[in-house]
Coordinates of C-alpha atoms in Angstrom, one line a residue:
M1 CA -8.8 -100.7 116.8
H2 CA -6.9 -103.4 115.3
V3 CA -4.4 -101.2 113.3
N4 CA -3.8 -99.2 116.6
N5 CA -3.1 -102.5 118.4
D6 CA -0.6 -103.7 115.9
Y7 CA 0.9 -100.2 115.8
Q8 CA 1.3 -100.3 119.6
R9 CA 2.6 -103.8 119.5
N10 CA 5.2 -103.3 116.9
A11 CA 6.3 -99.9 118.7
N12 CA 6.7 -101.9 122.0
I13 CA 8.9 -104.5 120.4
S14 CA 10.8 -101.9 118.6
R15 CA 11.5 -99.9 121.9
V16 CA 12.5 -103.3 123.9
F17 CA 14.9 -104.4 121.2
E18 CA 16.5 -101.0 121.0
T19 CA 17.0 -101.2 124.8
V20 CA 18.5 -105.0 124.7
W21 CA 20.5 -104.1 121.6
E22 CA 22.1 -101.1 123.2
N23 CA 22.5 -102.6 126.7
P24 CA 23.6 -106.3 126.5
N25 CA 23.0 -108.5 129.7
C26 CA 20.1 -106.1 130.8
S27 CA 17.1 -107.7 132.7
R28 CA 13.4 -107.3 132.4
I29 CA 13.3 -104.9 135.4
D30 CA 16.0 -102.9 133.8
I31 CA 14.1 -102.3 130.6
A32 CA 10.8 -101.4 132.3
R33 CA 12.7 -98.8 134.5
K34 CA 14.5 -97.2 131.3
L35 CA 11.2 -97.2 129.2
E36 CA 9.0 -96.4 132.1
V37 CA 6.4 -99.1 131.4
Y38 CA 4.9 -101.7 133.3
R39 CA 7.1 -104.8 133.8
S40 CA 4.3 -107.1 132.7
T41 CA 4.3 -105.4 129.6
V42 CA 8.1 -105.9 129.1
S43 CA 7.7 -109.4 130.1
N44 CA 5.0 -110.3 127.5
I45 CA 7.4 -108.4 124.7
I46 CA 10.3 -110.2 126.0
G47 CA 8.2 -113.6 125.8
T48 CA 7.6 -112.9 122.2
L49 CA 11.2 -111.9 121.3
V50 CA 12.5 -115.1 123.3
E51 CA 10.1 -117.2 121.5
S52 CA 11.2 -115.8 117.9
G53 CA 14.7 -116.5 118.9
L54 CA 15.9 -113.0 118.5
I55 CA 16.5 -112.7 122.3
C56 CA 18.2 -115.3 124.5
E57 CA 18.1 -115.4 128.4
G58 CA 21.5 -115.7 130.1
E59 CA 22.8 -116.2 133.7
R60 CA 20.6 -114.9 136.6
G61 CA 22.0 -111.8 138.5
V62 CA 22.1 -110.8 142.1
P63 CA 18.6 -110.2 143.7
T64 CA 17.3 -106.6 144.6
E65 CA 17.3 -105.6 148.2
K66 CA 13.7 -106.3 148.6
G67 CA 14.6 -110.0 147.7
G68 CA 12.6 -112.0 145.2
R69 CA 13.9 -113.6 142.3
K70 CA 17.1 -113.0 140.6
P71 CA 17.0 -110.9 137.5
V72 CA 17.6 -112.9 134.4
F73 CA 20.0 -111.3 131.8
L74 CA 19.0 -110.8 128.3
S75 CA 20.7 -110.3 125.0
V76 CA 20.5 -110.3 121.3
N77 CA 20.9 -114.1 120.0
S78 CA 24.0 -114.0 117.7
E79 CA 22.5 -117.2 116.2
F80 CA 19.3 -115.4 115.2
G81 CA 20.5 -114.7 111.5
C82 CA 22.8 -111.9 110.0
V83 CA 22.5 -109.0 107.5
I84 CA 24.9 -108.9 104.3
G85 CA 26.1 -105.4 104.1
I86 CA 27.8 -104.4 100.7
E87 CA 29.5 -101.4 99.6
I88 CA 29.6 -100.9 95.8
Q89 CA 32.3 -98.5 94.1
L90 CA 33.0 -98.3 90.5
D91 CA 36.4 -100.1 91.2
T92 CA 35.9 -102.1 94.1
Y93 CA 33.1 -103.6 96.4
H94 CA 33.3 -104.8 100.2
I95 CA 31.2 -107.2 101.9
V96 CA 30.8 -107.4 105.6
I97 CA 28.0 -109.8 107.0
V98 CA 27.0 -109.0 110.6
S99 CA 25.1 -111.0 113.1
F100 CA 21.8 -109.3 114.7
N101 CA 23.9 -108.7 117.9
G102 CA 26.3 -106.3 115.7
E103 CA 29.2 -108.7 115.6
T104 CA 31.2 -109.1 112.3
V105 CA 31.1 -112.9 111.2
F106 CA 32.5 -112.7 107.7
K107 CA 34.3 -110.1 105.2
K108 CA 35.3 -109.9 101.8
E109 CA 36.5 -107.6 99.1
G110 CA 36.6 -107.8 95.3
V111 CA 37.1 -105.9 91.9
T112 CA 33.5 -104.6 90.8
P113 CA 32.4 -106.8 87.9
I114 CA 31.7 -104.9 84.7
K115 CA 30.0 -106.2 81.4
E116 CA 31.4 -104.3 78.3
S117 CA 28.0 -104.7 76.6
L118 CA 26.2 -102.9 79.3
I119 CA 28.4 -99.8 79.7
D120 CA 25.7 -97.7 77.7
K121 CA 22.9 -99.0 80.0
P122 CA 23.7 -97.9 83.5
D123 CA 20.3 -99.4 85.1
E124 CA 21.2 -102.9 83.7
L125 CA 25.0 -102.5 84.5
F126 CA 24.0 -101.8 88.0
I127 CA 21.8 -104.9 88.2
Y128 CA 24.6 -107.1 86.6
M129 CA 27.1 -105.7 89.4
V130 CA 24.9 -106.6 92.3
D131 CA 24.0 -110.1 90.7
S132 CA 27.6 -111.0 90.2
I133 CA 28.6 -109.9 93.7
I134 CA 25.6 -111.9 95.2
R135 CA 26.5 -115.0 92.8
D136 CA 30.0 -115.0 93.8
L137 CA 29.0 -114.9 97.7
I138 CA 26.5 -117.9 97.8
N139 CA 29.2 -120.3 98.2
D140 CA 30.9 -118.3 101.2
I141 CA 27.5 -118.4 102.8
K142 CA 27.0 -122.1 102.4
E143 CA 30.9 -122.7 103.1
H144 CA 30.3 -120.6 106.6
S145 CA 26.8 -121.9 107.4
L146 CA 25.4 -118.5 107.7
K147 CA 21.9 -117.4 107.6
P148 CA 21.6 -113.9 106.2
L149 CA 18.1 -112.7 106.5
A150 CA 18.7 -109.3 104.4
I151 CA 20.9 -107.4 102.2
S152 CA 22.0 -103.9 102.6
L153 CA 23.8 -101.8 100.2
G154 CA 25.8 -98.6 100.8
I155 CA 26.6 -96.4 97.5
P156 CA 27.3 -92.8 96.7
G157 CA 24.2 -90.9 95.6
I158 CA 20.9 -89.5 96.9
I159 CA 18.9 -92.5 98.1
D160 CA 15.1 -92.2 99.1
T161 CA 15.2 -94.8 101.6
D162 CA 11.4 -94.3 102.3
K163 CA 10.3 -95.3 98.8
G164 CA 13.2 -97.4 98.0
I165 CA 14.6 -95.3 95.0
I166 CA 17.9 -94.1 93.9
K167 CA 17.1 -90.7 93.2
R168 CA 20.7 -89.8 91.7
S169 CA 23.8 -91.7 91.5
A170 CA 26.3 -89.9 89.5
P171 CA 29.3 -92.5 89.6
F172 CA 26.7 -95.2 88.4
R173 CA 24.8 -92.9 86.4
L174 CA 21.3 -93.7 87.9
T175 CA 18.4 -91.5 88.0
N176 CA 15.3 -92.4 89.7
F177 CA 16.1 -96.2 89.9
N178 CA 13.3 -97.9 91.8
Y179 CA 15.5 -100.5 93.5
A180 CA 12.6 -101.6 95.8
K181 CA 10.7 -102.8 92.6
I182 CA 13.7 -104.3 90.9
L183 CA 15.8 -105.6 93.4
G184 CA 13.9 -105.7 96.6
E185 CA 12.9 -109.4 96.6
R186 CA 15.2 -110.5 93.9
Y187 CA 17.6 -112.5 95.9
G188 CA 15.0 -114.1 98.2
M189 CA 15.2 -111.6 101.1
P190 CA 14.6 -107.9 101.6
L191 CA 17.3 -105.6 100.0
V192 CA 17.7 -101.9 101.2
M193 CA 20.2 -99.2 100.4
E194 CA 21.8 -96.1 102.0
N195 CA 23.8 -93.3 101.0
D196 CA 27.7 -94.3 101.8
A197 CA 28.3 -91.4 104.1
R198 CA 25.3 -92.2 106.1
C199 CA 26.5 -95.5 106.5
C200 CA 29.3 -94.0 108.6
S201 CA 26.7 -92.5 110.9
W202 CA 24.9 -95.9 111.4
L203 CA 28.2 -97.3 112.3
Q204 CA 29.1 -94.8 114.6
L205 CA 25.7 -95.0 116.2
A206 CA 26.5 -98.8 116.7
L207 CA 30.3 -98.3 117.9
N208 CA 29.0 -95.4 120.4
K209 CA 25.5 -97.2 121.6
T210 CA 27.0 -97.3 125.3
S211 CA 28.7 -94.0 125.0
G212 CA 25.9 -91.5 124.9
K213 CA 27.2 -89.9 121.8
K214 CA 24.1 -88.8 119.9
D215 CA 25.1 -85.8 117.9
F216 CA 27.8 -85.8 115.6
L217 CA 28.8 -84.9 112.1
C218 CA 30.4 -87.7 109.9
V219 CA 32.7 -86.7 107.0
L220 CA 33.5 -89.3 104.4
A221 CA 36.3 -88.1 102.3
R222 CA 37.7 -90.8 100.3
N223 CA 40.2 -90.9 97.2
Y224 CA 38.6 -92.8 94.5
A225 CA 40.7 -94.7 91.8
G226 CA 37.8 -94.6 89.3
S227 CA 37.8 -97.5 86.8
N228 CA 39.5 -97.4 83.3
R229 CA 36.4 -99.1 81.9
L230 CA 33.9 -96.8 83.3
S231 CA 35.1 -93.3 83.0
Y232 CA 32.5 -90.9 81.9
P233 CA 32.7 -87.1 80.7
E234 CA 30.6 -85.8 83.7
T235 CA 33.0 -87.5 86.5
Y236 CA 36.6 -87.4 87.3
E237 CA 38.6 -90.6 86.5
K238 CA 40.6 -90.1 89.5
G239 CA 40.0 -87.7 92.5
I240 CA 38.4 -87.3 96.1
G241 CA 34.8 -87.2 97.0
V242 CA 33.5 -85.9 100.2
G243 CA 29.8 -86.9 101.7
L244 CA 28.4 -85.4 105.0
S245 CA 25.9 -87.1 107.3
I246 CA 24.5 -85.4 110.3
T247 CA 23.0 -87.3 113.3
M248 CA 21.0 -85.7 115.9
N249 CA 19.5 -87.0 119.0
G250 CA 20.6 -90.4 117.9
R251 CA 18.5 -90.3 114.2
V252 CA 20.2 -90.0 111.1
I253 CA 18.8 -86.9 109.3
N254 CA 17.7 -87.3 105.7
G255 CA 16.0 -84.0 104.9
R256 CA 12.8 -83.7 102.8
N257 CA 14.6 -84.7 99.5
F258 CA 17.1 -87.4 101.0
A259 CA 19.8 -84.8 100.0
V260 CA 21.0 -83.5 103.4
G261 CA 24.9 -84.0 103.5
E262 CA 25.5 -83.2 99.7
Y263 CA 28.9 -81.6 99.9
I264 CA 29.8 -78.2 98.2
S265 CA 33.0 -76.3 99.4
R266 CA 33.2 -72.8 100.1
S267 CA 35.6 -72.4 97.2
W268 CA 32.9 -73.7 94.7
T269 CA 31.6 -71.5 92.1
T270 CA 29.0 -71.7 89.5
Y271 CA 29.5 -74.1 86.4
Q272 CA 32.3 -75.9 88.2
K273 CA 32.5 -79.7 87.7
G274 CA 33.0 -81.5 91.2
Q275 CA 32.4 -80.3 94.5
T276 CA 35.2 -77.6 95.0
G277 CA 36.6 -74.6 93.6
L278 CA 40.1 -76.5 93.7
P279 CA 42.0 -76.9 90.2
E280 CA 41.6 -80.3 88.5
A281 CA 45.3 -80.7 88.8
V282 CA 45.3 -80.5 92.6
L283 CA 42.3 -83.0 92.9
K284 CA 44.1 -85.5 90.6
T285 CA 47.2 -85.3 92.7
I286 CA 45.7 -85.3 96.3
D287 CA 47.0 -88.6 97.1
T288 CA 50.5 -88.2 95.8
V289 CA 51.6 -84.8 96.2
D290 CA 51.7 -83.2 99.7
D291 CA 51.0 -79.6 98.5
S292 CA 47.8 -80.8 96.8
Y293 CA 46.6 -82.7 99.8
A294 CA 47.2 -79.6 102.0
E295 CA 45.1 -77.3 99.7
W296 CA 42.4 -79.9 99.8
V297 CA 42.5 -80.1 103.5
K298 CA 42.3 -76.2 103.9
D299 CA 39.5 -76.3 101.5
L300 CA 37.5 -78.9 103.7
F301 CA 38.1 -77.6 107.1
S302 CA 37.4 -74.0 106.1
T303 CA 33.9 -75.3 104.9
L304 CA 33.5 -77.4 108.0
T305 CA 34.2 -74.4 110.1
M306 CA 31.1 -72.5 109.0
M307 CA 29.0 -75.7 109.5
I308 CA 30.0 -76.3 113.3
P309 CA 28.1 -73.4 114.9
L310 CA 25.0 -74.3 112.9
L311 CA 25.0 -77.9 113.9
E312 CA 26.8 -77.9 117.2
P313 CA 28.1 -81.5 117.1
E314 CA 29.3 -83.1 120.1
T315 CA 31.9 -85.0 117.8
V316 CA 33.0 -84.4 114.1
F317 CA 34.2 -87.8 112.9
I318 CA 36.4 -88.2 109.6
H319 CA 36.3 -91.3 107.6
G320 CA 38.3 -92.5 104.7
Q321 CA 41.8 -90.8 105.1
L322 CA 44.8 -93.1 105.3
E323 CA 46.3 -93.4 108.8
S324 CA 49.7 -92.1 107.5
R325 CA 48.1 -88.8 106.9
H326 CA 46.3 -88.1 109.9
N327 CA 49.2 -86.2 111.7
F328 CA 49.6 -84.1 108.4
M329 CA 46.0 -83.5 108.5
H330 CA 46.1 -82.0 111.9
E331 CA 49.3 -80.0 111.3
I332 CA 47.8 -78.4 108.2
I333 CA 44.3 -77.5 110.4
E334 CA 46.5 -76.0 113.1
K335 CA 48.8 -74.0 110.7
H336 CA 46.3 -72.9 108.3
V337 CA 42.7 -73.3 109.5
P338 CA 43.2 -72.2 113.3
Q339 CA 39.7 -70.9 113.2
F340 CA 38.3 -74.5 112.9
A341 CA 39.8 -75.4 116.2
S342 CA 38.6 -72.1 117.9
I343 CA 34.8 -72.6 116.7
M344 CA 34.9 -76.4 117.9
E345 CA 36.3 -75.6 121.3
S346 CA 33.6 -72.8 121.6
C347 CA 30.9 -75.4 120.9
D348 CA 32.5 -78.0 123.0
S349 CA 33.2 -80.2 120.1
E350 CA 36.0 -83.0 119.4
L351 CA 37.4 -84.0 116.2
I352 CA 38.0 -87.7 115.9
V353 CA 39.7 -88.9 112.4
M354 CA 39.2 -92.5 112.0
N355 CA 41.6 -95.1 111.1
D356 CA 40.8 -96.1 107.5
D357 CA 38.9 -99.3 107.1
A358 CA 37.9 -100.1 103.8
S359 CA 35.1 -102.4 105.3
D360 CA 33.5 -99.4 107.1
I361 CA 30.8 -98.5 104.9
A362 CA 29.8 -102.1 104.1
K363 CA 29.3 -102.8 108.1
G364 CA 27.5 -99.4 108.4
A365 CA 25.2 -100.6 105.8
A366 CA 24.4 -104.0 107.6
L367 CA 24.2 -102.2 110.8
M368 CA 21.6 -99.6 109.4
F369 CA 19.1 -102.4 108.7
I370 CA 19.5 -103.9 112.3
Q371 CA 19.1 -100.3 113.8
K372 CA 16.1 -99.2 111.7
L373 CA 14.3 -102.2 113.3
Y374 CA 13.7 -100.1 116.5
E375 CA 12.6 -96.8 114.5
V376 CA 9.2 -96.1 116.0
Q377 CA 7.2 -94.4 112.9
L378 CA 4.2 -92.2 113.2
L379 CA 1.1 -93.8 113.0
E380 CA -0.3 -91.5 110.2
S381 CA 2.8 -91.8 108.3
N382 CA 3.3 -94.2 105.2
P383 CA 5.5 -97.1 106.1
S384 CA 9.0 -96.5 105.0
Y385 CA 10.3 -99.3 102.7
S386 CA 13.8 -99.5 104.5
I387 CA 12.2 -100.9 107.9
L388 CA 10.9 -104.3 108.1
R389 CA 7.8 -105.2 110.2
W390 CA 8.5 -107.7 112.8
D391 CA 6.3 -110.5 111.9
S392 CA 7.9 -110.4 108.4
L393 CA 11.4 -110.6 110.2
F394 CA 10.4 -113.5 112.2
D395 CA 8.9 -115.4 109.2
L396 CA 12.3 -114.8 107.6
H397 CA 14.1 -116.4 110.5
N398 CA 11.7 -119.5 110.5
R399 CA 12.1 -119.9 106.8
S400 CA 15.9 -119.7 107.2
K401 CA 15.9 -122.8 109.2
E402 CA 15.0 -125.0 106.6
Q403 CA 17.2 -123.7 103.9
S404 CA 19.4 -120.5 102.8
L405 CA 17.1 -118.0 101.8
L406 CA 19.8 -116.2 99.4
K407 CA 19.3 -117.1 95.8
L408 CA 19.9 -115.7 92.3
P409 CA 17.2 -114.9 90.2
E410 CA 16.0 -117.5 87.4
C411 CA 17.1 -116.5 83.9

């Protein structure tokens, strides 16, 4: 019975927090109506969240037609704490720190640190990269008086978010890297990870939390400069990579092996290196030669055409492409892949090419941690490593009042 009571309490807190996070300035009665629960239940939960400092009460609204007290508006407290979102690529890293109400409070970028002596030790090199980025961030945290409560990383690869394992990341040469065990508490606070394309989905869920968009496909297509010091035989030194992320009914889909969204184009054939069947000369000049870019766009959207009727997304978001290329992309699709527009129209879907923002993945990673708080897990399932228990979050917040939790491991 105790387990069931704890489960129900956490589930109720998650649902109430989700409602407030997605509907700022709602009232207790608004929440009760939306969730179809007793107002007394909502009041008890709100009492817990207000006492913890996560929810704050604002101005009173207009009383109902039946009279009575004016409703009190509720919102997520921006001063409760924040989440550090970090995207790491071979060449650069980006940091976006987000408060628990979803607002960006700090941004930074830099060159990914590399230690020559660790190049042939990928596990140790990755730890060194994260250590160095955190070390460089600590002074910024102090200078801006920020109170981080968690770290969330976005990287390319197949990430088992439930077990806390990088199953495979080709750019970093990581296989079955147990980040939950190695990095989980290394910096004084929880650390979670997510695939970079799925970070785009978490970003879109936050951006569209009031629009009702719940079913969409995110395509992350970015040019990678690679690293002169980290060029491996199995990867391109320079080129473009594509990752997909599927969101249905407001939930980011992982799949049974967390590999949903691994992209292979329709032109790919057995034994080819990379994701497509395009010549290496084309892939290496996509960002400099218009004809190469056109070949890649045709290949990508011919592949996406086959996916649209299977998924029926409300929206297809394209991330990672320079704004200067947006019109050219639309022209190529219209001229060479007219079937894409036809199938989008028949499925009542829209295409949105996002303005390229290098910090999107880092921000999506941070927002993932916050939005995962309101995921209600099945009672009989094993707890997901990526979801923090509410009491643990409240404890982190209380400890952060005394001193910054962010630290580096002792050597």
